[in-house]
PDB file of C-alpha atoms (C1' of nucleotides) in Angstrom:
ATOM      1  CA  UNK A   1       5.946 109.414-149.997  1.00 60.00           C
ATOM      2  CA  UNK A   2       5.760 107.987-153.412  1.00 90.00           C
ATOM      3  CA  UNK A   3       2.398 106.820-154.589  1.00 93.00           C
ATOM      4  CA  UNK A   4       1.763 105.170-157.929  1.00 96.00           C
ATOM      5  CA  UNK A   5       2.505 108.227-160.129  1.00 96.00           C
ATOM      6  CA  UNK A   6       5.835 108.828-158.411  1.00 96.00           C
ATOM      7  CA  UNK A   7       6.844 105.177-158.683  1.00 97.00           C
ATOM      8  CA  UNK A   8       5.802 105.086-162.339  1.00 97.00           C
ATOM      9  CA  UNK A   9       7.718 108.321-162.982  1.00 97.00           C
ATOM     10  CA  UNK A  10      10.761 106.692-161.419  1.00 97.00           C
ATOM     11  CA  UNK A  11      10.308 103.507-163.437  1.00 97.00           C
ATOM     12  CA  UNK A  12      10.093 105.393-166.723  1.00 96.00           C
ATOM     13  CA  UNK A  13      13.038 107.556-165.779  1.00 97.00           C
ATOM     14  CA  UNK A  14      15.457 104.803-164.843  1.00 97.00           C
ATOM     15  CA  UNK A  15      14.366 102.317-167.508  1.00 98.00           C
ATOM     16  CA  UNK A  16      16.513 103.625-170.400  1.00 97.00           C
ATOM     17  CA  UNK A  17      19.569 103.749-168.144  1.00 97.00           C
ATOM     18  CA  UNK A  18      19.178 100.152-167.024  1.00 98.00           C
ATOM     19  CA  UNK A  19      17.691  98.055-169.831  1.00 98.00           C
ATOM     20  CA  UNK A  20      20.300  95.700-171.260  1.00 98.00           C
ATOM     21  CA  UNK A  21      22.934  97.200-168.986  1.00 98.00           C
ATOM     22  CA  UNK A  22      25.099  95.035-166.758  1.00 98.00           C
ATOM     23  CA  UNK A  23      25.674  95.501-163.053  1.00 98.00           C
ATOM     24  CA  UNK A  24      29.349  95.654-162.141  1.00 98.00           C
ATOM     25  CA  UNK A  25      28.991  95.870-158.391  1.00 98.00           C
ATOM     26  CA  UNK A  26      26.419  96.379-155.650  1.00 98.00           C
ATOM     27  CA  UNK A  27      27.375  98.515-152.668  1.00 98.00           C
ATOM     28  CA  UNK A  28      25.165  98.257-149.594  1.00 98.00           C
ATOM     29  CA  UNK A  29      25.949 100.929-146.997  1.00 97.00           C
ATOM     30  CA  UNK A  30      22.869 100.398-144.846  1.00 97.00           C
ATOM     31  CA  UNK A  31      21.104  97.071-144.773  1.00 96.00           C
ATOM     32  CA  UNK A  32      18.515  97.919-142.111  1.00 96.00           C
ATOM     33  CA  UNK A  33      15.555  99.092-144.144  1.00 96.00           C
ATOM     34  CA  UNK A  34      11.941  98.152-143.453  1.00 96.00           C
ATOM     35  CA  UNK A  35      13.193  94.638-143.927  1.00 96.00           C
ATOM     36  CA  UNK A  36      16.852  93.663-143.960  1.00 96.00           C
ATOM     37  CA  UNK A  37      18.409  94.014-147.394  1.00 97.00           C
ATOM     38  CA  UNK A  38      19.058  90.526-148.852  1.00 97.00           C
ATOM     39  CA  UNK A  39      22.559  89.281-148.170  1.00 95.00           C
ATOM     40  CA  UNK A  40      25.019  88.680-150.995  1.00 95.00           C
ATOM     41  CA  UNK A  41      23.307  91.116-153.350  1.00 97.00           C
ATOM     42  CA  UNK A  42      26.711  91.936-154.776  1.00 97.00           C
ATOM     43  CA  UNK A  43      27.490  88.312-155.461  1.00 98.00           C
ATOM     44  CA  UNK A  44      24.026  87.685-156.871  1.00 98.00           C
ATOM     45  CA  UNK A  45      24.041  90.606-159.299  1.00 98.00           C
ATOM     46  CA  UNK A  46      27.637  91.086-160.385  1.00 98.00           C
ATOM     47  CA  UNK A  47      27.854  90.702-164.169  1.00 98.00           C
ATOM     48  CA  UNK A  48      24.113  90.248-164.467  1.00 98.00           C
ATOM     49  CA  UNK A  49      22.143  92.104-167.101  1.00 98.00           C
ATOM     50  CA  UNK A  50      18.851  93.961-166.641  1.00 98.00           C
ATOM     51  CA  UNK A  51      16.185  92.485-168.901  1.00 98.00           C
ATOM     52  CA  UNK A  52      13.034  94.324-167.882  1.00 98.00           C
ATOM     53  CA  UNK A  53      11.521  96.974-165.614  1.00 98.00           C
ATOM     54  CA  UNK A  54       7.989  96.691-164.349  1.00 98.00           C
ATOM     55  CA  UNK A  55       5.793  98.137-161.654  1.00 97.00           C
ATOM     56  CA  UNK A  56       3.174  96.415-159.538  1.00 97.00           C
ATOM     57  CA  UNK A  57       1.363  98.856-157.274  1.00 96.00           C
ATOM     58  CA  UNK A  58       4.131 100.809-155.601  1.00 96.00           C
ATOM     59  CA  UNK A  59       6.721  98.076-156.122  1.00 97.00           C
ATOM     60  CA  UNK A  60       9.334  98.386-158.832  1.00 98.00           C
ATOM     61  CA  UNK A  61      10.410  95.097-160.379  1.00 98.00           C
ATOM     62  CA  UNK A  62      13.846  94.957-161.961  1.00 98.00           C
ATOM     63  CA  UNK A  63      14.273  91.641-163.759  1.00 98.00           C
ATOM     64  CA  UNK A  64      17.694  90.095-164.325  1.00 98.00           C
ATOM     65  CA  UNK A  65      18.795  86.931-166.075  1.00 96.00           C
ATOM     66  CA  UNK A  66      18.841  85.116-162.724  1.00 97.00           C
ATOM     67  CA  UNK A  67      15.928  86.624-160.793  1.00 98.00           C
ATOM     68  CA  UNK A  68      14.014  89.743-159.846  1.00 98.00           C
ATOM     69  CA  UNK A  69      14.724  92.661-157.592  1.00 98.00           C
ATOM     70  CA  UNK A  70      11.688  94.184-155.868  1.00 98.00           C
ATOM     71  CA  UNK A  71      12.064  97.754-154.655  1.00 98.00           C
ATOM     72  CA  UNK A  72       9.651  99.723-152.505  1.00 97.00           C
ATOM     73  CA  UNK A  73      10.296 103.414-151.843  1.00 97.00           C
ATOM     74  CA  UNK A  74       8.296 103.623-148.600  1.00 96.00           C
ATOM     75  CA  UNK A  75       7.598 107.182-147.453  1.00 95.00           C
ATOM     76  CA  UNK A  76      10.826 108.939-148.298  1.00 95.00           C
ATOM     77  CA  UNK A  77      12.658 106.760-150.810  1.00 96.00           C
ATOM     78  CA  UNK A  78      13.928 107.804-154.212  1.00 96.00           C
ATOM     79  CA  UNK A  79      16.093 106.348-156.948  1.00 97.00           C
ATOM     80  CA  UNK A  80      18.515 108.338-159.015  1.00 97.00           C
ATOM     81  CA  UNK A  81      20.910 107.682-161.819  1.00 97.00           C
ATOM     82  CA  UNK A  82      24.198 109.273-160.790  1.00 97.00           C
ATOM     83  CA  UNK A  83      27.177 110.071-163.054  1.00 97.00           C
ATOM     84  CA  UNK A  84      30.476 108.268-162.407  1.00 97.00           C
ATOM     85  CA  UNK A  85      32.330 109.234-159.236  1.00 95.00           C
ATOM     86  CA  UNK A  86      29.394 110.979-157.588  1.00 96.00           C
ATOM     87  CA  UNK A  87      30.035 110.925-153.859  1.00 97.00           C
ATOM     88  CA  UNK A  88      27.197 109.358-151.874  1.00 96.00           C
ATOM     89  CA  UNK A  89      25.164 111.672-149.694  1.00 95.00           C
ATOM     90  CA  UNK A  90      23.725 110.908-146.305  1.00 95.00           C
ATOM     91  CA  UNK A  91      21.033 108.221-146.580  1.00 96.00           C
ATOM     92  CA  UNK A  92      22.274 106.917-149.940  1.00 97.00           C
ATOM     93  CA  UNK A  93      21.926 103.309-148.805  1.00 98.00           C
ATOM     94  CA  UNK A  94      22.524 101.199-151.900  1.00 98.00           C
ATOM     95  CA  UNK A  95      24.346 101.626-155.233  1.00 98.00           C
ATOM     96  CA  UNK A  96      23.954  99.369-158.224  1.00 98.00           C
ATOM     97  CA  UNK A  97      27.087 100.279-160.162  1.00 98.00           C
ATOM     98  CA  UNK A  98      26.792  99.769-163.912  1.00 98.00           C
ATOM     99  CA  UNK A  99      29.624  99.049-166.316  1.00 97.00           C
ATOM    100  CA  UNK A 100      29.618 102.724-167.355  1.00 97.00           C
ATOM    101  CA  UNK A 101      30.222 103.610-163.669  1.00 98.00           C
ATOM    102  CA  UNK A 102      26.846 105.285-163.555  1.00 97.00           C
ATOM    103  CA  UNK A 103      24.916 104.162-160.498  1.00 97.00           C
ATOM    104  CA  UNK A 104      21.352 103.378-159.711  1.00 98.00           C
ATOM    105  CA  UNK A 105      21.325 104.889-156.237  1.00 98.00           C
ATOM    106  CA  UNK A 106      18.711 104.261-153.544  1.00 98.00           C
ATOM    107  CA  UNK A 107      18.189 107.133-151.124  1.00 97.00           C
ATOM    108  CA  UNK A 108      15.803 106.851-148.181  1.00 96.00           C
ATOM    109  CA  UNK A 109      16.096 108.987-145.017  1.00 95.00           C
ATOM    110  CA  UNK A 110      13.285 107.282-143.106  1.00 95.00           C
ATOM    111  CA  UNK A 111      14.226 103.782-144.225  1.00 96.00           C
ATOM    112  CA  UNK A 112      10.621 102.647-144.682  1.00 96.00           C
ATOM    113  CA  UNK A 113      11.563 101.423-148.128  1.00 97.00           C
ATOM    114  CA  UNK A 114      12.642  97.870-148.857  1.00 97.00           C
ATOM    115  CA  UNK A 115      14.542  95.648-151.236  1.00 98.00           C
ATOM    116  CA  UNK A 116      13.726  92.018-151.969  1.00 97.00           C
ATOM    117  CA  UNK A 117      15.210  89.353-154.202  1.00 98.00           C
ATOM    118  CA  UNK A 118      13.304  86.473-155.696  1.00 97.00           C
ATOM    119  CA  UNK A 119      14.119  83.850-158.288  1.00 97.00           C
ATOM    120  CA  UNK A 120      10.463  83.003-158.754  1.00 95.00           C
ATOM    121  CA  UNK A 121       7.805  85.036-160.499  1.00 96.00           C
ATOM    122  CA  UNK A 122       7.798  88.391-158.700  1.00 97.00           C
ATOM    123  CA  UNK A 123       4.011  88.431-158.795  1.00 96.00           C
ATOM    124  CA  UNK A 124       3.999  85.301-156.611  1.00 95.00           C
ATOM    125  CA  UNK A 125       6.028  87.028-153.916  1.00 96.00           C
ATOM    126  CA  UNK A 126       4.172  87.054-150.562  1.00 95.00           C
ATOM    127  CA  UNK A 127       4.070  90.867-150.561  1.00 95.00           C
ATOM    128  CA  UNK A 128       2.605  91.063-154.070  1.00 97.00           C
ATOM    129  CA  UNK A 129       0.405  88.045-154.450  1.00 96.00           C
ATOM    130  CA  UNK A 130      -2.555  89.437-152.520  1.00 94.00           C
ATOM    131  CA  UNK A 131      -2.538  92.892-154.069  1.00 96.00           C
ATOM    132  CA  UNK A 132      -5.693  94.257-155.673  1.00 97.00           C
ATOM    133  CA  UNK A 133      -5.959  95.313-159.326  1.00 97.00           C
ATOM    134  CA  UNK A 134      -3.949  98.059-160.975  1.00 97.00           C
ATOM    135  CA  UNK A 135      -6.116 101.192-161.006  1.00 97.00           C
ATOM    136  CA  UNK A 136      -5.231 101.977-164.623  1.00 97.00           C
ATOM    137  CA  UNK A 137      -6.218  98.513-165.866  1.00 97.00           C
ATOM    138  CA  UNK A 138      -9.680  97.998-167.310  1.00 95.00           C
ATOM    139  CA  UNK A 139     -10.516  95.397-164.657  1.00 94.00           C
ATOM    140  CA  UNK A 140     -10.492  98.166-162.083  1.00 97.00           C
ATOM    141  CA  UNK A 141     -13.963  99.698-162.141  1.00 97.00           C
ATOM    142  CA  UNK A 142     -16.767 101.120-160.062  1.00 98.00           C
ATOM    143  CA  UNK A 143     -18.289  97.655-160.077  1.00 98.00           C
ATOM    144  CA  UNK A 144     -15.128  96.243-158.480  1.00 97.00           C
ATOM    145  CA  UNK A 145     -15.204  98.865-155.702  1.00 98.00           C
ATOM    146  CA  UNK A 146     -18.915  98.335-155.195  1.00 98.00           C
ATOM    147  CA  UNK A 147     -18.595  94.561-154.922  1.00 97.00           C
ATOM    148  CA  UNK A 148     -15.654  94.699-152.505  1.00 97.00           C
ATOM    149  CA  UNK A 149     -17.238  97.311-150.263  1.00 97.00           C
ATOM    150  CA  UNK A 150     -20.568  95.706-149.414  1.00 96.00           C
ATOM    151  CA  UNK A 151     -21.094  95.532-145.649  1.00 92.00           C
ATOM    152  CA  UNK A 152     -17.866  97.369-144.990  1.00 96.00           C
ATOM    153  CA  UNK A 153     -18.030 100.102-142.402  1.00 95.00           C
ATOM    154  CA  UNK A 154     -14.574 101.608-142.868  1.00 96.00           C
ATOM    155  CA  UNK A 155     -14.364 105.122-144.281  1.00 97.00           C
ATOM    156  CA  UNK A 156     -14.258 105.104-148.075  1.00 98.00           C
ATOM    157  CA  UNK A 157     -10.921 106.899-148.004  1.00 97.00           C
ATOM    158  CA  UNK A 158      -9.327 104.122-145.958  1.00 97.00           C
ATOM    159  CA  UNK A 159     -11.035 101.584-148.196  1.00 98.00           C
ATOM    160  CA  UNK A 160      -9.505 102.903-151.428  1.00 98.00           C
ATOM    161  CA  UNK A 161      -6.099 103.208-149.743  1.00 97.00           C
ATOM    162  CA  UNK A 162      -6.162  99.482-148.921  1.00 97.00           C
ATOM    163  CA  UNK A 163      -3.798  97.837-151.405  1.00 96.00           C
ATOM    164  CA  UNK A 164      -5.824  94.621-151.274  1.00 96.00           C
ATOM    165  CA  UNK A 165      -8.733  96.546-152.793  1.00 97.00           C
ATOM    166  CA  UNK A 166      -6.780  98.576-155.343  1.00 97.00           C
ATOM    167  CA  UNK A 167      -3.065  99.343-155.444  1.00 97.00           C
ATOM    168  CA  UNK A 168      -1.271 102.628-155.734  1.00 95.00           C
ATOM    169  CA  UNK A 169      -3.755 105.052-154.185  1.00 97.00           C
ATOM    170  CA  UNK A 170      -1.998 106.763-151.289  1.00 96.00           C
ATOM    171  CA  UNK A 171      -2.891 109.631-149.011  1.00 97.00           C
ATOM    172  CA  UNK A 172      -2.662 112.460-151.547  1.00 96.00           C
ATOM    173  CA  UNK A 173      -4.501 110.878-154.445  1.00 97.00           C
ATOM    174  CA  UNK A 174      -7.187 109.326-152.233  1.00 97.00           C
ATOM    175  CA  UNK A 175      -8.176 112.796-151.041  1.00 97.00           C
ATOM    176  CA  UNK A 176      -7.936 114.219-154.554  1.00 97.00           C
ATOM    177  CA  UNK A 177      -9.957 111.448-156.207  1.00 98.00           C
ATOM    178  CA  UNK A 178     -12.722 111.735-153.595  1.00 98.00           C
ATOM    179  CA  UNK A 179     -12.894 115.466-154.269  1.00 98.00           C
ATOM    180  CA  UNK A 180     -13.263 114.882-158.009  1.00 98.00           C
ATOM    181  CA  UNK A 181     -15.959 112.295-157.369  1.00 98.00           C
ATOM    182  CA  UNK A 182     -17.820 114.531-154.881  1.00 98.00           C
ATOM    183  CA  UNK A 183     -17.646 111.921-152.122  1.00 98.00           C
ATOM    184  CA  UNK A 184     -16.965 112.787-148.479  1.00 97.00           C
ATOM    185  CA  UNK A 185     -13.931 110.783-147.331  1.00 97.00           C
ATOM    186  CA  UNK A 186     -15.540 109.682-144.061  1.00 97.00           C
ATOM    187  CA  UNK A 187     -18.521 107.967-145.742  1.00 97.00           C
ATOM    188  CA  UNK A 188     -18.684 104.294-144.802  1.00 97.00           C
ATOM    189  CA  UNK A 189     -17.551 102.338-147.860  1.00 97.00           C
ATOM    190  CA  UNK A 190     -20.536 100.006-147.692  1.00 97.00           C
ATOM    191  CA  UNK A 191     -23.045 102.850-148.002  1.00 96.00           C
ATOM    192  CA  UNK A 192     -21.917 104.116-151.376  1.00 97.00           C
ATOM    193  CA  UNK A 193     -23.919 103.346-154.504  1.00 98.00           C
ATOM    194  CA  UNK A 194     -22.649 101.771-157.710  1.00 98.00           C
ATOM    195  CA  UNK A 195     -23.211 105.020-159.580  1.00 98.00           C
ATOM    196  CA  UNK A 196     -21.015 106.903-157.135  1.00 98.00           C
ATOM    197  CA  UNK A 197     -18.340 104.186-157.245  1.00 98.00           C
ATOM    198  CA  UNK A 198     -18.333 104.499-161.037  1.00 98.00           C
ATOM    199  CA  UNK A 199     -17.556 108.183-160.605  1.00 98.00           C
ATOM    200  CA  UNK A 200     -14.883 107.367-158.034  1.00 98.00           C
ATOM    201  CA  UNK A 201     -13.147 104.754-160.178  1.00 98.00           C
ATOM    202  CA  UNK A 202     -13.081 107.211-163.087  1.00 98.00           C
ATOM    203  CA  UNK A 203     -11.746 109.938-160.780  1.00 98.00           C
ATOM    204  CA  UNK A 204      -8.947 107.671-159.520  1.00 98.00           C
ATOM    205  CA  UNK A 205      -7.895 106.849-163.083  1.00 98.00           C
ATOM    206  CA  UNK A 206      -8.069 110.496-164.108  1.00 97.00           C
ATOM    207  CA  UNK A 207      -6.040 111.804-161.180  1.00 97.00           C
ATOM    208  CA  UNK A 208      -3.343 109.137-161.468  1.00 97.00           C
ATOM    209  CA  UNK A 209      -2.955 109.645-165.231  1.00 97.00           C
ATOM    210  CA  UNK A 210      -2.762 113.405-164.793  1.00 96.00           C
ATOM    211  CA  UNK A 211      -0.177 113.083-162.019  1.00 97.00           C
ATOM    212  CA  UNK A 212       1.984 110.725-164.071  1.00 96.00           C
ATOM    213  CA  UNK A 213       1.867 113.243-166.910  1.00 95.00           C
ATOM    214  CA  UNK A 214       3.233 115.920-164.561  1.00 94.00           C
ATOM    215  CA  UNK A 215       6.008 113.669-163.281  1.00 93.00           C
ATOM    216  CA  UNK A 216       4.322 113.078-159.932  1.00 93.00           C
ATOM    217  CA  UNK A 217       3.745 115.271-156.897  1.00 92.00           C
ATOM    218  CA  UNK A 218       6.602 116.750-154.903  1.00 92.00           C
ATOM    219  CA  UNK A 219       5.467 117.988-151.496  1.00 88.00           C
ATOM    220  CA  UNK A 220       8.788 117.724-149.739  1.00 85.00           C
ATOM    221  CA  UNK A 221      11.358 115.378-151.078  1.00 81.00           C
ATOM    222  CA  UNK A 222      10.201 113.350-154.079  1.00 90.00           C
ATOM    223  CA  UNK A 223      12.652 113.602-156.975  1.00 90.00           C
ATOM    224  CA  UNK A 224      12.865 111.697-160.230  1.00 93.00           C
ATOM    225  CA  UNK A 225      15.868 109.830-161.563  1.00 92.00           C
ATOM    226  CA  UNK A 226      17.595 113.112-162.449  1.00 94.00           C
ATOM    227  CA  UNK A 227      16.926 114.605-159.043  1.00 92.00           C
ATOM    228  CA  UNK A 228      14.129 116.869-160.293  1.00 93.00           C
ATOM    229  CA  UNK A 229      10.737 117.364-158.590  1.00 93.00           C
ATOM    230  CA  UNK A 230       7.299 116.524-160.003  1.00 92.00           C
ATOM    231  CA  UNK A 231       4.862 119.277-160.886  1.00 92.00           C
ATOM    232  CA  UNK A 232       1.465 117.914-159.922  1.00 92.00           C
ATOM    233  CA  UNK A 233       1.401 119.843-156.615  1.00 91.00           C
ATOM    234  CA  UNK A 234       0.059 122.895-158.441  1.00 91.00           C
ATOM    235  CA  UNK A 235      -2.956 120.879-159.541  1.00 93.00           C
ATOM    236  CA  UNK A 236      -3.949 119.611-156.102  1.00 96.00           C
ATOM    237  CA  UNK A 237      -7.481 120.662-155.182  1.00 97.00           C
ATOM    238  CA  UNK A 238      -7.601 119.748-151.499  1.00 96.00           C
ATOM    239  CA  UNK A 239      -4.440 118.081-150.228  1.00 96.00           C
ATOM    240  CA  UNK A 240      -2.659 120.279-147.655  1.00 95.00           C
ATOM    241  CA  UNK A 241      -5.059 123.125-148.457  1.00 95.00           C
ATOM    242  CA  UNK A 242      -6.834 123.289-145.093  1.00 95.00           C
ATOM    243  CA  UNK A 243      -8.596 126.649-144.652  1.00 94.00           C
ATOM    244  CA  UNK A 244      -8.019 127.669-148.257  1.00 95.00           C
ATOM    245  CA  UNK A 245     -10.873 128.220-150.681  1.00 95.00           C
ATOM    246  CA  UNK A 246     -12.307 125.358-152.688  1.00 96.00           C
ATOM    247  CA  UNK A 247     -11.455 125.978-156.338  1.00 96.00           C
ATOM    248  CA  UNK A 248     -14.998 124.956-157.234  1.00 97.00           C
ATOM    249  CA  UNK A 249     -17.273 126.667-154.675  1.00 97.00           C
ATOM    250  CA  UNK A 250     -15.065 128.931-152.514  1.00 97.00           C
ATOM    251  CA  UNK A 251     -15.924 127.060-149.299  1.00 96.00           C
ATOM    252  CA  UNK A 252     -13.039 126.478-146.913  1.00 95.00           C
ATOM    253  CA  UNK A 253     -11.251 123.164-147.263  1.00 96.00           C
ATOM    254  CA  UNK A 254     -11.468 121.045-144.122  1.00 96.00           C
ATOM    255  CA  UNK A 255      -8.958 118.648-142.605  1.00 95.00           C
ATOM    256  CA  UNK A 256      -9.935 115.575-140.629  1.00 95.00           C
ATOM    257  CA  UNK A 257      -8.059 112.501-139.446  1.00 94.00           C
ATOM    258  CA  UNK A 258      -9.069 109.085-140.790  1.00 95.00           C
ATOM    259  CA  UNK A 259      -7.075 105.972-140.038  1.00 93.00           C
ATOM    260  CA  UNK A 260      -4.395 108.172-138.449  1.00 92.00           C
ATOM    261  CA  UNK A 261      -3.853 110.001-141.731  1.00 95.00           C
ATOM    262  CA  UNK A 262      -4.666 113.611-142.574  1.00 95.00           C
ATOM    263  CA  UNK A 263      -7.589 113.845-144.958  1.00 96.00           C
ATOM    264  CA  UNK A 264      -8.769 116.916-146.803  1.00 96.00           C
ATOM    265  CA  UNK A 265     -12.125 117.667-148.372  1.00 97.00           C
ATOM    266  CA  UNK A 266     -14.575 120.375-149.356  1.00 97.00           C
ATOM    267  CA  UNK A 267     -17.602 120.195-147.024  1.00 97.00           C
ATOM    268  CA  UNK A 268     -19.857 121.620-149.727  1.00 97.00           C
ATOM    269  CA  UNK A 269     -18.739 119.712-152.839  1.00 98.00           C
ATOM    270  CA  UNK A 270     -18.330 116.358-151.102  1.00 98.00           C
ATOM    271  CA  UNK A 271     -21.220 114.522-149.510  1.00 96.00           C
TER     272      UNK A 271
ATOM    273  C1'  DA B   1     -13.019  88.640-141.948  1.00 56.96           C
ATOM    274  C1'  DG B   2     -12.774  93.389-141.034  1.00 56.96           C
ATOM    275  C1'  DT B   3     -11.033  97.120-138.307  1.00 56.96           C
ATOM    276  C1'  DG B   4      -7.871  99.892-135.757  1.00 56.96           C
ATOM    277  C1'  DC B   5      -3.821 100.636-133.848  1.00 56.96           C
ATOM    278  C1'  DG B   6       1.626 100.393-132.934  1.00 56.96           C
ATOM    279  C1'  DG B   7       5.753 100.512-134.913  1.00 56.96           C
ATOM    280  C1'  DC B   8       9.456 101.027-138.145  1.00 56.96           C
ATOM    281  C1'  DC B   9      12.906 105.707-139.018  1.00 56.96           C
ATOM    282  C1'  DT B  10      14.766 110.706-139.857  1.00 56.96           C
ATOM    283  C1'  DG B  11      13.902 115.478-140.742  1.00 56.96           C
ATOM    284  C1'  DT B  12      11.406 119.664-140.189  1.00 56.96           C
ATOM    285  C1'  DC B  13       8.614 122.880-138.140  1.00 56.96           C
ATOM    286  C1'  DC B  14       6.158 125.049-134.344  1.00 56.96           C
ATOM    287  C1'  DG B  15       5.334 126.547-129.609  1.00 56.96           C
ATOM    288  C1'  DC B  16       7.282 127.245-125.290  1.00 56.96           C
TER     289       DC B  16
ATOM    290  C1'  DT C   1      19.157 128.640-128.980  1.00 56.96           C
ATOM    291  C1'  DG C   2      17.369 124.521-127.196  1.00 56.96           C
ATOM    292  C1'  DC C   3      13.945 120.996-126.438  1.00 56.96           C
ATOM    293  C1'  DG C   4       9.756 118.319-126.833  1.00 56.96           C
ATOM    294  C1'  DG C   5       6.082 117.028-129.582  1.00 56.96           C
ATOM    295  C1'  DA C   6       3.519 116.623-133.731  1.00 56.96           C
ATOM    296  C1'  DC C   7       3.692 115.496-138.228  1.00 56.96           C
ATOM    297  C1'  DA C   8       5.258 113.736-142.961  1.00 56.96           C
ATOM    298  C1'  DG C   9       3.655 110.442-150.266  1.00 56.96           C
ATOM    299  C1'  DG C  10       3.513 103.496-146.623  1.00 56.96           C
ATOM    300  C1'  DC C  11       2.051  99.418-144.869  1.00 56.96           C
ATOM    301  C1'  DC C  12       2.909  95.058-142.192  1.00 56.96           C
ATOM    302  C1'  DG C  13       1.619  92.488-138.215  1.00 56.96           C
ATOM    303  C1'  DC C  14      -0.899  92.065-134.446  1.00 56.96           C
ATOM    304  C1'  DA C  15      -4.537  92.296-131.316  1.00 56.96           C
ATOM    305  C1'  DC C  16      -9.702  92.316-130.865  1.00 56.96           C
TER     306       DC C  16
END
DNA sequence: AGTGCGGCCTGTCCGC
DNA sequence: TGCGGACAGGCCGCAC
């Protein structure tokens, strides 16, 4: 579900509620997520203060005095700040109860999300250490994509969704960025020129910034920390628009499957 | 080393 | 109204 804009929206939303606040209790109702929830989270975090909130790719990093919590929202995860005495709903798996009795509440029907605890630098964590650059950093460029893609036969859409190449580009924004760049998603990554990768890198930055500005994309269940949807869906050019008219040329949007994921493109605007 | 699949889960929707 | 199957914002781990 959540790609980079949704995770960043969540980070910005929960940050003011957590910074410098102290955890009173951790309640784990379901510890079978993508990986088992670390044991003794309650003991580890009781009376510990939140010092910082960061994001690396689609991971949220909540730093405490004694270590770092890594959170991944998977396909269907969301985090909300709930007022005191809000009864948990189905699939509300974990509460971090603050001194004010507000909770940071993790909700995830499909349980593809995960929670990790590390005392070391979070960026050294096995799941983070091999990640590619942040797409909104200056080191992410067309040159980077070009260099990494030489001799690679995989479809360019799969290539840009590989978090070892660049983080944060999921199924929606990969399709959307390729539309903006005029590149057909099934093109082998190794065949694409530097000039076209420059366009693609710029398109990825543009689409992610625009989506963050709109509070992310809500197709089905993404909600921010207040439980409200994001509004980028209205700006989607191709995603889930199979058979509808291209906003640029009126051709019909096509849907194909790449790497077992639905992919959408305009057969006329994208080559 | 790169690529392509299976699997982890629940909810929803569609066709029969 | 019920039931099976396909599909859904991710991504690791494993074969080849």
